[in-house]
CSV table of C-alpha atoms in Angstrom, one decimal:
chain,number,residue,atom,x,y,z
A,21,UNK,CA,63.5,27.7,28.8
A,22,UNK,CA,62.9,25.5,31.5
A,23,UNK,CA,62.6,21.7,30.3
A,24,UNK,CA,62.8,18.5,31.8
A,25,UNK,CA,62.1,15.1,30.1
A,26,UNK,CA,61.2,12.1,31.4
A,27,UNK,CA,62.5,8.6,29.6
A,28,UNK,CA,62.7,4.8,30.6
A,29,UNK,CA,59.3,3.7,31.0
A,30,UNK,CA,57.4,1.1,29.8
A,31,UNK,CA,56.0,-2.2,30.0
A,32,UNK,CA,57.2,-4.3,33.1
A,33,UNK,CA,55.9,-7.6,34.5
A,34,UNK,CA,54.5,-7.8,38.4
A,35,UNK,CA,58.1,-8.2,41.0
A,36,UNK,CA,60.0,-6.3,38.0
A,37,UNK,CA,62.5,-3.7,38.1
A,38,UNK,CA,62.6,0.0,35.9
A,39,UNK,CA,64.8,2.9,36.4
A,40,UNK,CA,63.4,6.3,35.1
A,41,UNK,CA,65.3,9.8,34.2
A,42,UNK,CA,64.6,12.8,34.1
A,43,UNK,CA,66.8,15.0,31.9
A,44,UNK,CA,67.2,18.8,32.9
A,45,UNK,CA,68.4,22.2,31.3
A,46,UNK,CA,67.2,25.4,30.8
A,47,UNK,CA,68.0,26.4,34.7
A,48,UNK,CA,70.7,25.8,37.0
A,49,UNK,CA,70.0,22.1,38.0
A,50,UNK,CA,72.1,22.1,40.8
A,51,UNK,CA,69.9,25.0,43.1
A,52,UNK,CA,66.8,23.1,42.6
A,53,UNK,CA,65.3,20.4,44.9
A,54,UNK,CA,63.7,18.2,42.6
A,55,UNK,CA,60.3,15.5,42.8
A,56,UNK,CA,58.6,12.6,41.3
A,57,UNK,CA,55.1,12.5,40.5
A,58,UNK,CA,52.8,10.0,40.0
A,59,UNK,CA,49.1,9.7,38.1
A,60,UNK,CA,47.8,6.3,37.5
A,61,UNK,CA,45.1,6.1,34.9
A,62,UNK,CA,42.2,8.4,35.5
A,63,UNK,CA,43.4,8.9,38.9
A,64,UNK,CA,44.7,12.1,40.9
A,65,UNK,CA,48.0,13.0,41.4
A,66,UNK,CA,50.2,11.4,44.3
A,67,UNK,CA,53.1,12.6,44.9
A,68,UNK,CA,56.4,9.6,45.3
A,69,UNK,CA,59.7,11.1,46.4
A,70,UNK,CA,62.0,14.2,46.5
A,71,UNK,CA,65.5,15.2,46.7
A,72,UNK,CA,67.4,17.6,47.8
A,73,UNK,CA,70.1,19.9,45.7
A,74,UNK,CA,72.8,17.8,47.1
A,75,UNK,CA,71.2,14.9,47.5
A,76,UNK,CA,71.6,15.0,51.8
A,77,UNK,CA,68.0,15.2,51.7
A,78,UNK,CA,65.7,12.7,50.7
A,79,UNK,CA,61.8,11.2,51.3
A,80,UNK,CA,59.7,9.2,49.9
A,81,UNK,CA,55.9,8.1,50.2
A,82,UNK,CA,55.0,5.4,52.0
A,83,UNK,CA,53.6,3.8,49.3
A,84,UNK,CA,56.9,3.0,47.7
A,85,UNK,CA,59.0,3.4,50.8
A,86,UNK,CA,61.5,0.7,50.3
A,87,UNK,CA,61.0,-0.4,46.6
A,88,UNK,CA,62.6,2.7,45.0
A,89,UNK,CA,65.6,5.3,45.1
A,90,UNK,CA,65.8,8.7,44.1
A,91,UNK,CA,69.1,10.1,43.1
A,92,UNK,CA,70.6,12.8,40.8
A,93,UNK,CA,73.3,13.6,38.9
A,94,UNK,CA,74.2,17.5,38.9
A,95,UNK,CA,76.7,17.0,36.5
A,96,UNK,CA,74.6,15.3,33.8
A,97,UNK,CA,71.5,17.1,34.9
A,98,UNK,CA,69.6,14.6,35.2
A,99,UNK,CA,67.3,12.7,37.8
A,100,UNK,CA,66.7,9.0,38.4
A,101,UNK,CA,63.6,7.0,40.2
A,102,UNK,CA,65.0,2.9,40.3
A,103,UNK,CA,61.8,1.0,41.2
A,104,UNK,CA,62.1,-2.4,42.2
A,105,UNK,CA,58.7,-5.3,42.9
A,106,UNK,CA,56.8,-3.8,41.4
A,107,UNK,CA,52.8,-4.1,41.6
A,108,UNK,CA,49.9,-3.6,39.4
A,109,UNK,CA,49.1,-0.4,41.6
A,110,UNK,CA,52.1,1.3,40.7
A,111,UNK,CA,51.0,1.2,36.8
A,112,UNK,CA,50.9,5.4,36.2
A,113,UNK,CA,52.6,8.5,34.3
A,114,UNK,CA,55.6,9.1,36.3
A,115,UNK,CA,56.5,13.0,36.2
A,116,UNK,CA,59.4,14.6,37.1
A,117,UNK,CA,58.6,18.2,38.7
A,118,UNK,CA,61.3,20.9,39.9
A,119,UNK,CA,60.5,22.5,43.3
A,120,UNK,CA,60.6,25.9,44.2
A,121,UNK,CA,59.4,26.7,47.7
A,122,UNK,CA,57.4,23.1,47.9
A,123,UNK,CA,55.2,24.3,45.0
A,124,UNK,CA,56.2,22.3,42.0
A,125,UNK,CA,57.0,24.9,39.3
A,126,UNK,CA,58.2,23.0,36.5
A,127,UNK,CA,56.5,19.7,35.2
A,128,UNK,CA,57.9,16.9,32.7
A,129,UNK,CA,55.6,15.4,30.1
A,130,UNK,CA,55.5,12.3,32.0
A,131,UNK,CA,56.7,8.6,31.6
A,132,UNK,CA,54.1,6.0,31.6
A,133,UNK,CA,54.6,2.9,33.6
A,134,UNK,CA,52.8,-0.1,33.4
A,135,UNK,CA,53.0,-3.5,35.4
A,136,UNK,CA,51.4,-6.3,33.9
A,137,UNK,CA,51.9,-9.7,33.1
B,30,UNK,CA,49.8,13.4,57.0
B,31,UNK,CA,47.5,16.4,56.3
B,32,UNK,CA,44.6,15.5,54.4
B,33,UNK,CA,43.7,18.2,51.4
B,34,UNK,CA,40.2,17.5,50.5
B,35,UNK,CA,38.2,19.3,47.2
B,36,UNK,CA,35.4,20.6,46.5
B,37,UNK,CA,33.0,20.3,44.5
B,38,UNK,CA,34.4,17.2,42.2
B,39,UNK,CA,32.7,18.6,39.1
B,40,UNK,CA,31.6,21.9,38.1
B,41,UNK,CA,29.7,22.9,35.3
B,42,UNK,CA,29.6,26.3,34.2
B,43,UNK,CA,28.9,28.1,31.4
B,44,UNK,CA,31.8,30.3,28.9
B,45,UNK,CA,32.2,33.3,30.1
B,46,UNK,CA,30.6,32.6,33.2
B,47,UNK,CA,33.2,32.5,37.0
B,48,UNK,CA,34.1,29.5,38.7
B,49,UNK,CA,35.1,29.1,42.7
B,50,UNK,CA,36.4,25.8,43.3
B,51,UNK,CA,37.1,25.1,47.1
B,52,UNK,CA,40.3,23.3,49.1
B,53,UNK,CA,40.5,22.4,52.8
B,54,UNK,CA,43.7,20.7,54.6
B,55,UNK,CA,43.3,19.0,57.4
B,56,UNK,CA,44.9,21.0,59.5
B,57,UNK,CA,46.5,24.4,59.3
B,58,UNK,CA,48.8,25.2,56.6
B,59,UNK,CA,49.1,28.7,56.7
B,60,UNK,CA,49.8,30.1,53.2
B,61,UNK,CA,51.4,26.9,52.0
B,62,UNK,CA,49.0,25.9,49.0
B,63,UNK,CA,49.3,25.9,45.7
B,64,UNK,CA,46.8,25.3,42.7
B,65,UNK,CA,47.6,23.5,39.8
B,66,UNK,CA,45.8,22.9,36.5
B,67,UNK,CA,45.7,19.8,34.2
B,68,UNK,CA,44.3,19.2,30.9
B,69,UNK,CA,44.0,15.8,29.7
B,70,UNK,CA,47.4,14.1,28.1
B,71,UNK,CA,49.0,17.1,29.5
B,72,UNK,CA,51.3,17.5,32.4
B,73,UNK,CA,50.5,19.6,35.3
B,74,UNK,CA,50.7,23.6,35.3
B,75,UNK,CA,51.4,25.6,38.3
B,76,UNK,CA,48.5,27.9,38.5
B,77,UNK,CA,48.8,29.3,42.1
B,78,UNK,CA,51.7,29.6,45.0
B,79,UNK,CA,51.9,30.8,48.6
B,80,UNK,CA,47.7,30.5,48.2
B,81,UNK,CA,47.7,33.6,46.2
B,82,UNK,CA,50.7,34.5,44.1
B,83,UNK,CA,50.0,33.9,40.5
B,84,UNK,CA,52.7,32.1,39.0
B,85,UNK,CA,54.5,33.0,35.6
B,86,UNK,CA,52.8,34.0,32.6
B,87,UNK,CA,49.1,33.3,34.3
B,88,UNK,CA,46.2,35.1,33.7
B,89,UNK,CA,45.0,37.8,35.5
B,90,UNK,CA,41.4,36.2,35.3
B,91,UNK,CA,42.7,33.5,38.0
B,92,UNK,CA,42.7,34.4,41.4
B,93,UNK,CA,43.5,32.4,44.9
B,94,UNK,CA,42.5,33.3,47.9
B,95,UNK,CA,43.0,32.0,51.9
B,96,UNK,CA,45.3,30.7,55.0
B,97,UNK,CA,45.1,28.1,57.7
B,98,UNK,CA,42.3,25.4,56.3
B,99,UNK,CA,40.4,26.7,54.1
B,100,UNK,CA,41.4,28.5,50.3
B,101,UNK,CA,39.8,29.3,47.2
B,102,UNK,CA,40.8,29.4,43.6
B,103,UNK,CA,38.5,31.6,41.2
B,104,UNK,CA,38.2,32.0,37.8
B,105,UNK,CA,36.5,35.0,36.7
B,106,UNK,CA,35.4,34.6,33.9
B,107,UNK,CA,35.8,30.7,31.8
B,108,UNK,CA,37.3,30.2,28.7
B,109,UNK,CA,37.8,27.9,26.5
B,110,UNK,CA,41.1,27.1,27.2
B,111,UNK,CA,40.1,26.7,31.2
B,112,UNK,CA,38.4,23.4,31.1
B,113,UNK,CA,39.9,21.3,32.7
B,114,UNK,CA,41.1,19.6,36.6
B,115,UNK,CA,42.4,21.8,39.2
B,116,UNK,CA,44.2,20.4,42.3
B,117,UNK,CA,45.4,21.7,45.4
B,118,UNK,CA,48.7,20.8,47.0
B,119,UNK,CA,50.0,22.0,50.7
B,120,UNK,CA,53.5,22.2,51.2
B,121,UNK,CA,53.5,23.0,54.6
B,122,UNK,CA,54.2,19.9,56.4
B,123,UNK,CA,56.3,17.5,54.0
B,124,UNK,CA,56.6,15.3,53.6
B,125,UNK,CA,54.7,14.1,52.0
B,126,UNK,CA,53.6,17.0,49.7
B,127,UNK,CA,49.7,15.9,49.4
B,128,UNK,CA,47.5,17.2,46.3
B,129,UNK,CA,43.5,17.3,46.5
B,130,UNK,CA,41.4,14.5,44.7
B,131,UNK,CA,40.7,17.2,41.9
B,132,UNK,CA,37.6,19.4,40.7
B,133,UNK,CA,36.9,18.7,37.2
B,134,UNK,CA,35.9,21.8,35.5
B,135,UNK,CA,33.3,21.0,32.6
B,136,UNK,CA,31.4,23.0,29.7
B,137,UNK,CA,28.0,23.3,30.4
């Protein structure tokens, strides 16, 4: 079964710094390009940054262009957003999703994110 | 960045009764879409690929339909289990990948 589980959010203050993961099994990690998702309270869903199986590939919205990095780990299975100054507008569940052909296949439970002083 | 805009933002229908909920990009995306569905505290489910392809384990009761700008996701016949907010995303040019605003589905 396909799984992936998002940890490391939480409660941040306005300039602050969080690093989220996304832990993988179930399917071969390393064959899948792999995407953060974002939903901020009763909002839609906008979609943050991807990376490629090896990592040689790698985008991220413009939103956050510059304040975070995507990596991975295929040996630990596991996928990491670091966000740096961050802003009240970047308060949302963070998902991790798996990509298939651009469609997102596979969905985490989400890590919730909030900036706040 | 190609633009995916939904309509309407709320439908109310009925149990039993079919829903057709509406998606238009920008500009062309071919058969790039797919259709998600979200209930609320819930992650994300992928409903629909490649605008028409039903994805594992979905029911046959969902159906998408159309290319270039303008596609269609329909529900034949609601149940209970169906309320809930549907998004489109094209995958086409990416990135980014760019989702709808949503069509809430509601009991009415």
């Amino acid at each position: 079964e396909v799984q992936l589980v998002e940890s490391g959010g939480g409660l941040v203050k306005p300039g602050g710094s969080l690093r989220l993961s996304c832990a993988a099994s179930g399917f071969t990690f390393s064959s899948f390009s792999l995407n953060w998702v974002r939903q901020a309270p009763g909002k839609g869903l906008e979609w943050v940054s991807s990376i490629s199986t090896s990592g040689n590939y790698i985008y991220y919205a413009d939103s956050l262009k510059g304040r975070c990095t995507i990596s991975r780990d295929n040996a630990r299975n596991s996928l990491y957003l670091e966000m740096n100054s961050l802003r009240a507008e970047d308060t949302a569940v963070y998902y991790c999703a798996r990509e298939r052909y651009g469609d997102l296949d596979y969905w985490g439970q989400g890590t919730l994110v909030t900036v706040s002083s | 960045e190609i633009v995916m805009t939904q309509s309407p933002a709320t439908l109310s229908v009925s149990p039993g009764e079919g829903a057709t909920l509406s998606c238009r990009a920008s500009q062309s995306i071919s058969s790039n879409l797919a259709w998600y569905q979200q209930k609320p505290g819930q992650a994300p489910r992928l409903l629909i690929y490649s605008a028409s392809t039903r994805a594992t384990g979905i029911p046959a009761r969902f159906s998408g339909s159309g290319s270039g700008t303008e596609f269609t996701l329909t529900i034949s016949s609601l149940q209970s289990e169906d309320f809930a907010v549907y998004y489109c995303q094209q995958y086409n040019n990416r990135p980014p990948w760019t989702f709808g605003q949503g069509t809430k589905v509601e009991i009415k």
